[in-house]
XYZ file of C-alpha atoms in Angstrom:
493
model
C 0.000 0.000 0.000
C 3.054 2.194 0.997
C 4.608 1.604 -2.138
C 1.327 2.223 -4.158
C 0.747 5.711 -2.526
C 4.643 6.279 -3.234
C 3.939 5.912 -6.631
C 1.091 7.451 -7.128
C 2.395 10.676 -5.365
C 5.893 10.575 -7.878
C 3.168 10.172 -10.865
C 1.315 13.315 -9.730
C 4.962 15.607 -8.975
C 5.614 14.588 -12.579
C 2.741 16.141 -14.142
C 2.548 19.343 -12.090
C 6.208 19.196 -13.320
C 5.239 18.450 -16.831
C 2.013 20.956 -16.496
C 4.729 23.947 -15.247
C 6.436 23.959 -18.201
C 3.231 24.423 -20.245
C 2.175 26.398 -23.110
C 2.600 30.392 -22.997
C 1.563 33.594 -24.290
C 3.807 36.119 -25.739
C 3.826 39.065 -27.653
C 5.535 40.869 -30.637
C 7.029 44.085 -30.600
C 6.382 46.167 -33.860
C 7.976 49.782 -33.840
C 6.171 51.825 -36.579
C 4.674 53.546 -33.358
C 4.361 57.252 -33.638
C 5.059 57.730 -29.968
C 7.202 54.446 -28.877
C 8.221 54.727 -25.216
C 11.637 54.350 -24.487
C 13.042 50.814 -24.337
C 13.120 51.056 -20.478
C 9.397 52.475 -20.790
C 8.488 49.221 -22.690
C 10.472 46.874 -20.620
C 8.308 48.429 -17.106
C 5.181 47.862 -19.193
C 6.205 44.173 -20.364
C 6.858 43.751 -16.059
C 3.743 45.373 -15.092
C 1.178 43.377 -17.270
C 3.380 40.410 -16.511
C 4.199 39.590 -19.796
C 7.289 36.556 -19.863
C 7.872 36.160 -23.716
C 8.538 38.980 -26.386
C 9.719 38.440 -29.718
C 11.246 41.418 -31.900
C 11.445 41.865 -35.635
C 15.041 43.233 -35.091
C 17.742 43.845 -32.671
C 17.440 46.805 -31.438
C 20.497 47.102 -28.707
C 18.674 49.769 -26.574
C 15.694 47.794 -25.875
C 18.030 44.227 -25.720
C 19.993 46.245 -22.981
C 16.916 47.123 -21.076
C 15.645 44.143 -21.123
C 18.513 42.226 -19.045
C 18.150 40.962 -16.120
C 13.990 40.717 -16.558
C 14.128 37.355 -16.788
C 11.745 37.918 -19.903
C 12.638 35.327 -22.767
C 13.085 37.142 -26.482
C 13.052 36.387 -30.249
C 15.364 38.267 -31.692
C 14.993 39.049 -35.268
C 16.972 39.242 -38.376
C 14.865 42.108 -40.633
C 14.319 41.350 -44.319
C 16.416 43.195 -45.566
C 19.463 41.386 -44.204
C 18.710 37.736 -45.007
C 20.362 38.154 -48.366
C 23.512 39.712 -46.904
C 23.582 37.306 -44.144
C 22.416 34.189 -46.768
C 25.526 34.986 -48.790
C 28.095 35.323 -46.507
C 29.296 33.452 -43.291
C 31.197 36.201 -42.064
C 28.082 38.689 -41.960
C 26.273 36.039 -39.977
C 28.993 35.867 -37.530
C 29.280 39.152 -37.146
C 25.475 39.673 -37.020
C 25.255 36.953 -33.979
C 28.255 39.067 -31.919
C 26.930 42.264 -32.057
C 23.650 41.724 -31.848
C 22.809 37.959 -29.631
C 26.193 37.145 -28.099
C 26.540 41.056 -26.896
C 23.462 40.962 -25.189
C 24.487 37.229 -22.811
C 23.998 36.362 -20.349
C 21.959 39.341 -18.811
C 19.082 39.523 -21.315
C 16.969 36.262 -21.972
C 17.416 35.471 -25.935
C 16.132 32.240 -26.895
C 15.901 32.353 -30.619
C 16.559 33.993 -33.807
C 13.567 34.336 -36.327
C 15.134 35.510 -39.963
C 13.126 37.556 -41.223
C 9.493 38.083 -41.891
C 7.615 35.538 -44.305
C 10.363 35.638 -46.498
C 9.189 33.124 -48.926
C 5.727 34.391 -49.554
C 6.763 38.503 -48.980
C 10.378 38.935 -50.975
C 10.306 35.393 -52.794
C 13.533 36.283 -54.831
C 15.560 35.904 -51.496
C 14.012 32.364 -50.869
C 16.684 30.555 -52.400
C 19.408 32.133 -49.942
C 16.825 31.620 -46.498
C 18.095 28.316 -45.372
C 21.906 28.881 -46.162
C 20.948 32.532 -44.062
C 19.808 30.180 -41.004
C 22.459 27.222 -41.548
C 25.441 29.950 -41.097
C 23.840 31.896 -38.471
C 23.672 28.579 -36.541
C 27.262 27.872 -37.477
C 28.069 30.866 -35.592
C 26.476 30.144 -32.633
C 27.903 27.196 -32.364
C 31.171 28.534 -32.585
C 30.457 30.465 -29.701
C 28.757 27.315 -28.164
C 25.058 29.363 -28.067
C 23.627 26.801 -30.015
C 22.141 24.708 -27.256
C 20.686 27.694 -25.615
C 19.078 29.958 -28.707
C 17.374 28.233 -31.773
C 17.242 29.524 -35.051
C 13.871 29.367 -37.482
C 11.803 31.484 -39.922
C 8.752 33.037 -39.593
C 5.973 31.860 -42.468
C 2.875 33.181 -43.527
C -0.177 30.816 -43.892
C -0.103 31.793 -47.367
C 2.607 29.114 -48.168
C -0.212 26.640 -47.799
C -2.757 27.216 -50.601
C -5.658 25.203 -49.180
C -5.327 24.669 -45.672
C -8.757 22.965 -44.987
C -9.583 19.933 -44.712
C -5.762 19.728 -42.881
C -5.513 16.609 -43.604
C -5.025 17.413 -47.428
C -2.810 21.184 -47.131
C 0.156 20.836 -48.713
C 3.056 23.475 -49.055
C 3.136 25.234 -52.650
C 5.175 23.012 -54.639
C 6.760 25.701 -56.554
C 8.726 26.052 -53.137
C 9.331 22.035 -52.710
C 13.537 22.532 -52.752
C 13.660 25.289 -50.193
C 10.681 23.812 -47.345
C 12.424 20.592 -47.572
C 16.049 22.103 -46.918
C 14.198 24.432 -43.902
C 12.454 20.997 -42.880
C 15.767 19.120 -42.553
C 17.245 22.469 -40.790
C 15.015 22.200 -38.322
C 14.899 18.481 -37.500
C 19.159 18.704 -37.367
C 19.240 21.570 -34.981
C 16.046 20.187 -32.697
C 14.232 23.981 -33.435
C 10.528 24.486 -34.211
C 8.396 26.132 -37.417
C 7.623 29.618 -36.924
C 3.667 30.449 -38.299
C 2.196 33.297 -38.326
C -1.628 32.567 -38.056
C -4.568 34.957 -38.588
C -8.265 33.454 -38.343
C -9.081 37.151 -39.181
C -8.051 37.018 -42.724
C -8.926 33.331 -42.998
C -12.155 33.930 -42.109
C -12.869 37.997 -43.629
C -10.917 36.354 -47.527
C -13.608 33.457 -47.613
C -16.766 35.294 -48.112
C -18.499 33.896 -45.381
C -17.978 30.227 -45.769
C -16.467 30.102 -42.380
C -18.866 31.502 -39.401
C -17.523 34.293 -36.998
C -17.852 31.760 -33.914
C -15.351 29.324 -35.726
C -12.946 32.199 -36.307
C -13.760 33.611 -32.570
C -12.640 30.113 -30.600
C -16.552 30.443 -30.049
C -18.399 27.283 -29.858
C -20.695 26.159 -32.549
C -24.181 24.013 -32.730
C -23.319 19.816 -33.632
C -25.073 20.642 -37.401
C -22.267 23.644 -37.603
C -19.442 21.480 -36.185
C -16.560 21.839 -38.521
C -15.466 18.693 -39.505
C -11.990 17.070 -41.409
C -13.690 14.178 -43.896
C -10.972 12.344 -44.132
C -9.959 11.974 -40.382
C -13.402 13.193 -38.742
C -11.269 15.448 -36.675
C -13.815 17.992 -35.104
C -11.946 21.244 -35.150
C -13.329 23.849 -32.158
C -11.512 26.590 -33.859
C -9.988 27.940 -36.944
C -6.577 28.648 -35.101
C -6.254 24.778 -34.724
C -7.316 24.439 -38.291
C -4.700 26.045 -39.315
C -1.741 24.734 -37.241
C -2.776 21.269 -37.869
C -2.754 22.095 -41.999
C 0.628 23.221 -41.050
C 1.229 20.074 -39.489
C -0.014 18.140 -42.064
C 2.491 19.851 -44.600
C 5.482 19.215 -42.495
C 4.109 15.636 -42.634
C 3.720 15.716 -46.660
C 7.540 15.468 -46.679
C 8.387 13.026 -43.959
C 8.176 15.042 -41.378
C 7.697 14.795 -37.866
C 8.404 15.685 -34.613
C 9.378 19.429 -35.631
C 7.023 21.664 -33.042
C 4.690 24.402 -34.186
C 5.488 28.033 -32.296
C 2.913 30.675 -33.852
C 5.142 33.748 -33.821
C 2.041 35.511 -34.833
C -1.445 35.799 -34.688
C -4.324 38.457 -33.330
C -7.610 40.730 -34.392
C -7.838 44.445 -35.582
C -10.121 46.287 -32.778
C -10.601 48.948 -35.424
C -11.113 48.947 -39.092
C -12.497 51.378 -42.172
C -16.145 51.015 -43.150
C -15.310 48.292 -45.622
C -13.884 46.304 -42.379
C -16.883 45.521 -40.430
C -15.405 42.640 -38.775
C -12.436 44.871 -37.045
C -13.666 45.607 -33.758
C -12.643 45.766 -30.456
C -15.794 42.835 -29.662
C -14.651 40.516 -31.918
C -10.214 41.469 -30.443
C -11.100 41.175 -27.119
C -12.615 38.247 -27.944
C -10.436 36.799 -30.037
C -7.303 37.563 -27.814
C -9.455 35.976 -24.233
C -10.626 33.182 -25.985
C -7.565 32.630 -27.900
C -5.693 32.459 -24.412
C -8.038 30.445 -22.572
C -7.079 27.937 -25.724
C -3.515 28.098 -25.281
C -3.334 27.606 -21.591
C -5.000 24.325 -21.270
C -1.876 22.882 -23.015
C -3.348 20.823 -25.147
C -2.389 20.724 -29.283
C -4.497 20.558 -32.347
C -6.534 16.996 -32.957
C -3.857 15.755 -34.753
C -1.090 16.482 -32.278
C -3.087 16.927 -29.145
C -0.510 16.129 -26.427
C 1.712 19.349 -28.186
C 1.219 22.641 -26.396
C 0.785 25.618 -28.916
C 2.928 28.472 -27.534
C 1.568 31.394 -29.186
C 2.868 35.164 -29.430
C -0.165 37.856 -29.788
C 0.248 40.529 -32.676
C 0.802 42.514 -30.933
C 2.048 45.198 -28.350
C 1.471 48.426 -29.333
C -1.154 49.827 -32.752
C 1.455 50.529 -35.297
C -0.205 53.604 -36.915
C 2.671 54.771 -39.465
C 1.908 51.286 -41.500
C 0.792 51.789 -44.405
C -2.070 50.144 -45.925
C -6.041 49.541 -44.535
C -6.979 51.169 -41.313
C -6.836 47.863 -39.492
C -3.747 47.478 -40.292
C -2.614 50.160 -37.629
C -5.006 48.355 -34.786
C -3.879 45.196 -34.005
C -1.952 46.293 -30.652
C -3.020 44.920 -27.268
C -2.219 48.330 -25.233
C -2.119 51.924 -25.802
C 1.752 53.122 -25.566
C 0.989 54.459 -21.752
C 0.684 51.073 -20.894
C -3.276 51.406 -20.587
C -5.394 48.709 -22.541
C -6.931 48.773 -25.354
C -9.825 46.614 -24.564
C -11.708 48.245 -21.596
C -11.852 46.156 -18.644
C -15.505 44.529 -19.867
C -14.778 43.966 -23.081
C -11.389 40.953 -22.005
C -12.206 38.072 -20.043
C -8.869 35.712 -18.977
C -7.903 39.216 -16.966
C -5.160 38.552 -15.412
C -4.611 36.687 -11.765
C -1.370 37.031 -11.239
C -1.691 39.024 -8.029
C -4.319 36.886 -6.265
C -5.086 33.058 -5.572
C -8.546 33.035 -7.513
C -9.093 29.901 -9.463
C -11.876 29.165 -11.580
C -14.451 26.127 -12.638
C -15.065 26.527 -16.523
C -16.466 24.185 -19.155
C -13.773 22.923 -21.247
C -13.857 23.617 -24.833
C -15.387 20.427 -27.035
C -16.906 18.966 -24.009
C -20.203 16.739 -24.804
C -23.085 19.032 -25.734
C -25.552 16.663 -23.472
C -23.334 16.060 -20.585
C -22.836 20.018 -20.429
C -26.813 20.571 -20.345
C -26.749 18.039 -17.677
C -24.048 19.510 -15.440
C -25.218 22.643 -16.093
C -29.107 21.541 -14.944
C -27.962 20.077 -12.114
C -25.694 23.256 -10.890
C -28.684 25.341 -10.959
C -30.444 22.945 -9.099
C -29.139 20.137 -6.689
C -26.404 21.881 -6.623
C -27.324 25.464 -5.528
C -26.214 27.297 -7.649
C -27.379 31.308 -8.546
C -27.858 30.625 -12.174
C -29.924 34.239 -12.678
C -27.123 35.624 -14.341
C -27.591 33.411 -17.581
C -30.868 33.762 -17.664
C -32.136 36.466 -21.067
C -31.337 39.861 -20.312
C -29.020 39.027 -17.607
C -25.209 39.914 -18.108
C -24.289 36.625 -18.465
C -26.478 35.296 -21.188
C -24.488 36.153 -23.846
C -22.797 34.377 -25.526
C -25.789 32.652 -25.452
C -23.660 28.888 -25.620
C -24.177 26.215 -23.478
C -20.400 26.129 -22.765
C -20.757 29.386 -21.328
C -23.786 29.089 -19.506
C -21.915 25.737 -17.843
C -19.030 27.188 -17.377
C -20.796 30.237 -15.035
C -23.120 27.950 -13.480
C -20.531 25.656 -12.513
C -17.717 28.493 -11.271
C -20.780 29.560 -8.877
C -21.299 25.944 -7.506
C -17.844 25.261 -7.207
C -16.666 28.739 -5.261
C -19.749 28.107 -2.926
C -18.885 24.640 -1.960
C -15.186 23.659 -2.700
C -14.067 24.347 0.469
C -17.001 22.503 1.985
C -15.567 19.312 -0.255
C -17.300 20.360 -3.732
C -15.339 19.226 -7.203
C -14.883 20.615 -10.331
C -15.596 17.900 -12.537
C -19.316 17.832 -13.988
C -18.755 14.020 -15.476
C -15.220 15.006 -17.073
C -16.989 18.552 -18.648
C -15.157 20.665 -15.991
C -11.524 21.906 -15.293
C -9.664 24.415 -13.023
C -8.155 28.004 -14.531
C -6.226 30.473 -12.469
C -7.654 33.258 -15.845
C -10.877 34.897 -14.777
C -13.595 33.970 -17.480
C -15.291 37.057 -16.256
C -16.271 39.484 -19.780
C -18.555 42.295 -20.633
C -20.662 43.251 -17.712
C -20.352 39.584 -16.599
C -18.241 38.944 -13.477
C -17.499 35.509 -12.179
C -17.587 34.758 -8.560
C -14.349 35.029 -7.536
C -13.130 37.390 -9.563
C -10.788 40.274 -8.035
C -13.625 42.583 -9.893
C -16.778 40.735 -8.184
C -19.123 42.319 -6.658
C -21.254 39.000 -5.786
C -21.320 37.339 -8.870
C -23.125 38.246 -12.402
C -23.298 41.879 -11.419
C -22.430 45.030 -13.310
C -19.442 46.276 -12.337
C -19.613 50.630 -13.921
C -15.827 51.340 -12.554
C -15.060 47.485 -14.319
C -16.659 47.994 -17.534
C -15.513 51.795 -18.084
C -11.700 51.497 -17.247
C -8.739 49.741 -18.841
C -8.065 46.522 -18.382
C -4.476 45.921 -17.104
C -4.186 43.407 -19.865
C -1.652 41.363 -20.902
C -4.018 39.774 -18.577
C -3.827 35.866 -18.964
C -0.192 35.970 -20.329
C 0.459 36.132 -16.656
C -1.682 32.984 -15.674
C 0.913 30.403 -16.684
C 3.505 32.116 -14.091
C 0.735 32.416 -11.474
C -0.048 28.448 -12.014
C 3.584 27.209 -12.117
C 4.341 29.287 -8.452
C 1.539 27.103 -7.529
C 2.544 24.279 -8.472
C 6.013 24.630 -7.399
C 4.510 25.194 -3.860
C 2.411 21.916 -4.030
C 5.448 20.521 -5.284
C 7.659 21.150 -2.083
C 4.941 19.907 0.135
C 4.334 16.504 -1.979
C 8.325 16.149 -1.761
C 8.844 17.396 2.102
C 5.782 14.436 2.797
C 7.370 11.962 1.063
C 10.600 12.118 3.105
C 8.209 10.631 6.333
């Protein structure tokens, strides 16, 4: 029996180990910002919303210098315009790794270098030169024996897969066969990961409505909408997991496997002109909560669900000297004071990185039936105030079963957990440290509650402290370290 318990308790320290080092949320630093703050403005921001990951698009040595000793991990990357340079010689790519990574070490936190910016599908003539670019950066950090510690890959667009859906059929544009399998083979040598950048806005706003706005929002939709894979009869919840498991499937198309998706970008326009009616800071907020809520639970795309999708939001700041559409200047997360774009109602998964809250939600693709039944039995047997869901009420919309569950059983589960009560619904239920709270909805327990369902005026009308969320993964992980040393301090009696 000892030895059973023994086991069991090693089993369980393993995955709150494993579950520590889980997915994250980052985000990406554009610079065509009117009014920038200073690098040591940015860095204090990055700290105060508790944001952990930032990539850059180059390597700016003010900002790399203010961000040492922050513990914050960062992309550094190698602009367009220098892949060709670097791609043709071995001794720019030296000296572009000691002036701009191996200047920087130890004090500031670079984990990878991403050359340059959808090269293949942006400058195409500087394709053939994009692997040699990455194989001689890599040569020079491992002359300077970096190359365990930083990795070296290439951002690419979505648009290198012509028809991503069904997944299990996308394929890679041939005309660029030579070049993916060279970056394929890159990859798998060095042990590094594919760089996508991902946008369910333009998938879904370029395909004249044949997606719906709840497939592109991580929203979920009725069993006759459920979009399906025919060949594999994968269900897919969401068009972000659509389109990393295409990707997937077009590593695979080459004899592939075991390379790791990181999306370097992806995000939603809060603002857009009057031919951009899908741009709006609804649909970002909740894009960005949801899209958070489905990175944090760790979990991969059907076809590599055990694979965490670590995910970096486009992005910081709006870049308003871009050129092009008005939404192209309105994809940033925060205004450059640090303030949020989204206002505090408008973002649920705020962050709860400064208290202990921890939430009972639905989780995403749970049985239809089994949520009615959980959620039946919450509002009855089980107590809880379910008037918040009901039409009219600040919690009714999204009007989703999912959501209604996921309220009704965060309000049974704060009443009664300490009492004994679970969080499990028949397997429909799990624990979040991110507040679900949105709109003029507020969770029970909930630093912004004010008893549950209620409308919060100082909550809706102010800005969020966003990048909330981001922080949930270090909140967890403290957590879990602390359960940690108490499962190892027991197990020495």
């Amino acid at each position: 029996m000892h030895e059973r318990c023994h086991g069991a308790v090693i089993l369980l320290l393993f995955g709150m180990c494993f579950n520590a080092l889980g997915a994250f949320v980052g985000v990406n630093l554009g610079t065509d910002v009117s009014n920038l703050p200073s690098a040591s403005d940015i860095v204090a921001i990055l700290k105060t919303h508790w944001i952990t990951h930032l990539r850059l698009y180059n390597a700016d040595s003010q900002l790399l210098k203010a961000l040492a000793n922050s513990s914050i991990e960062v992309i550094v990357g190698v602009m367009n315009e220098e892949v060709l340079r670097i791609g043709e010689s071995p001794a720019a790519a030296a000296a572009w790794v000691n002036k701009n990574v191996a200047a920087h070490l130890p004090g500031t936190n670079i984990t990878a270098i991403a050359v340059g910016s959808e090269v293949l599908t942006a400058i195409p003539h500087v394709g053939p030169v994009l692997v040699p670019a990455m194989y001689s950066l890599h040569k020079a950090l491992v002359a300077a024996n970096l190359n365990d510690l930083i990795k070296v890959s290439t951002p690419q667009s979505m648009d290198l897969i012509p028809r991503p859906f069904p997944p299990s059929t996308a394929t890679f544009n041939a005309s660029w066969n030579s070049t993916i399998s060279q970056l394929l083979q890159f990859l798998k040598n060095t042990k590094s990961y594919y760089m996508l950048n991902a946008y369910p806005y333009y998938g879904y706003t370029t395909e004249n409505g044949i997606f719906p706005l709840d497939y592109a929002l991580f929203r979920s939709l009725p069993a006759v909408k459920q979009i399906v894979d025919p060949n594999t009869l994968f269900h897919y919840n969401s068009m972000f997991d659509a389109m990393v498991d295409a990707t997937y499937y077009s590593i695979y198309a080459f004899k592939f496997s075991g390379i790791p998706i990181v999306v370097t970008e992806t995000g939603w326009p809060w603002f857009g002109g009057a031919n951009e009616p899908d741009a709006t800071i609804q649909n970002a907020g909740t894009y960005i909560s949801n899209l958070i809520r489905r990175v944090s639970n760790d979990s991969g795309p059907p076809s590599q669900p055990t694979t965490p999708i670590n995910t970096y939001l486009y992005e910081l700041f709006n870049e308003d000297k871009r050129p092009g559409p008005i939404s192209e200047k309105n994809w940033g997360i925060l205004f450059p004071n640090g303030s949020a774009v989204y206002p505090l109602g408008l973002i649920s998964g705020r962050s709860t990185a400064n208290s202990s809250a921890v939430y009972c939600v639905a989780k995403d693709g749970a049985d239809e039936d089994k949520l009615e039944d959980g959620l039946n039995w919450a509002c009855g047997q089980g107590g809880a105030n379910c008037a918040a869901i009901q039409r009219g009420r600040p919690c009714f919309l999204p009007n989703s079963i999912t959501n209604h569950a996921s309220y009704a059983y965060n309000d049974y589960y704060q009443k009664t957990h300490s009492a004994g009560g679970t969080c499990d619904f028949d397997g429909t239920a799990m624990l979040t440290a991110i507040d679900p709270s949105h709109g003029s909805c507020i969770f029970t327990g909930s630093s912004n509650s004010r008893g549950g369902g209620g409308f919060s005026p100082e909550a809706a009308m102010g800005p969020s402290g966003l990048l909330p969320g981001v922080s949930s993964k270090l909140q967890v992980s403290s957590f879990q370290l602390l359960i940690l040393f108490i499962f190892s301090w027991a197990l020495m009696f």
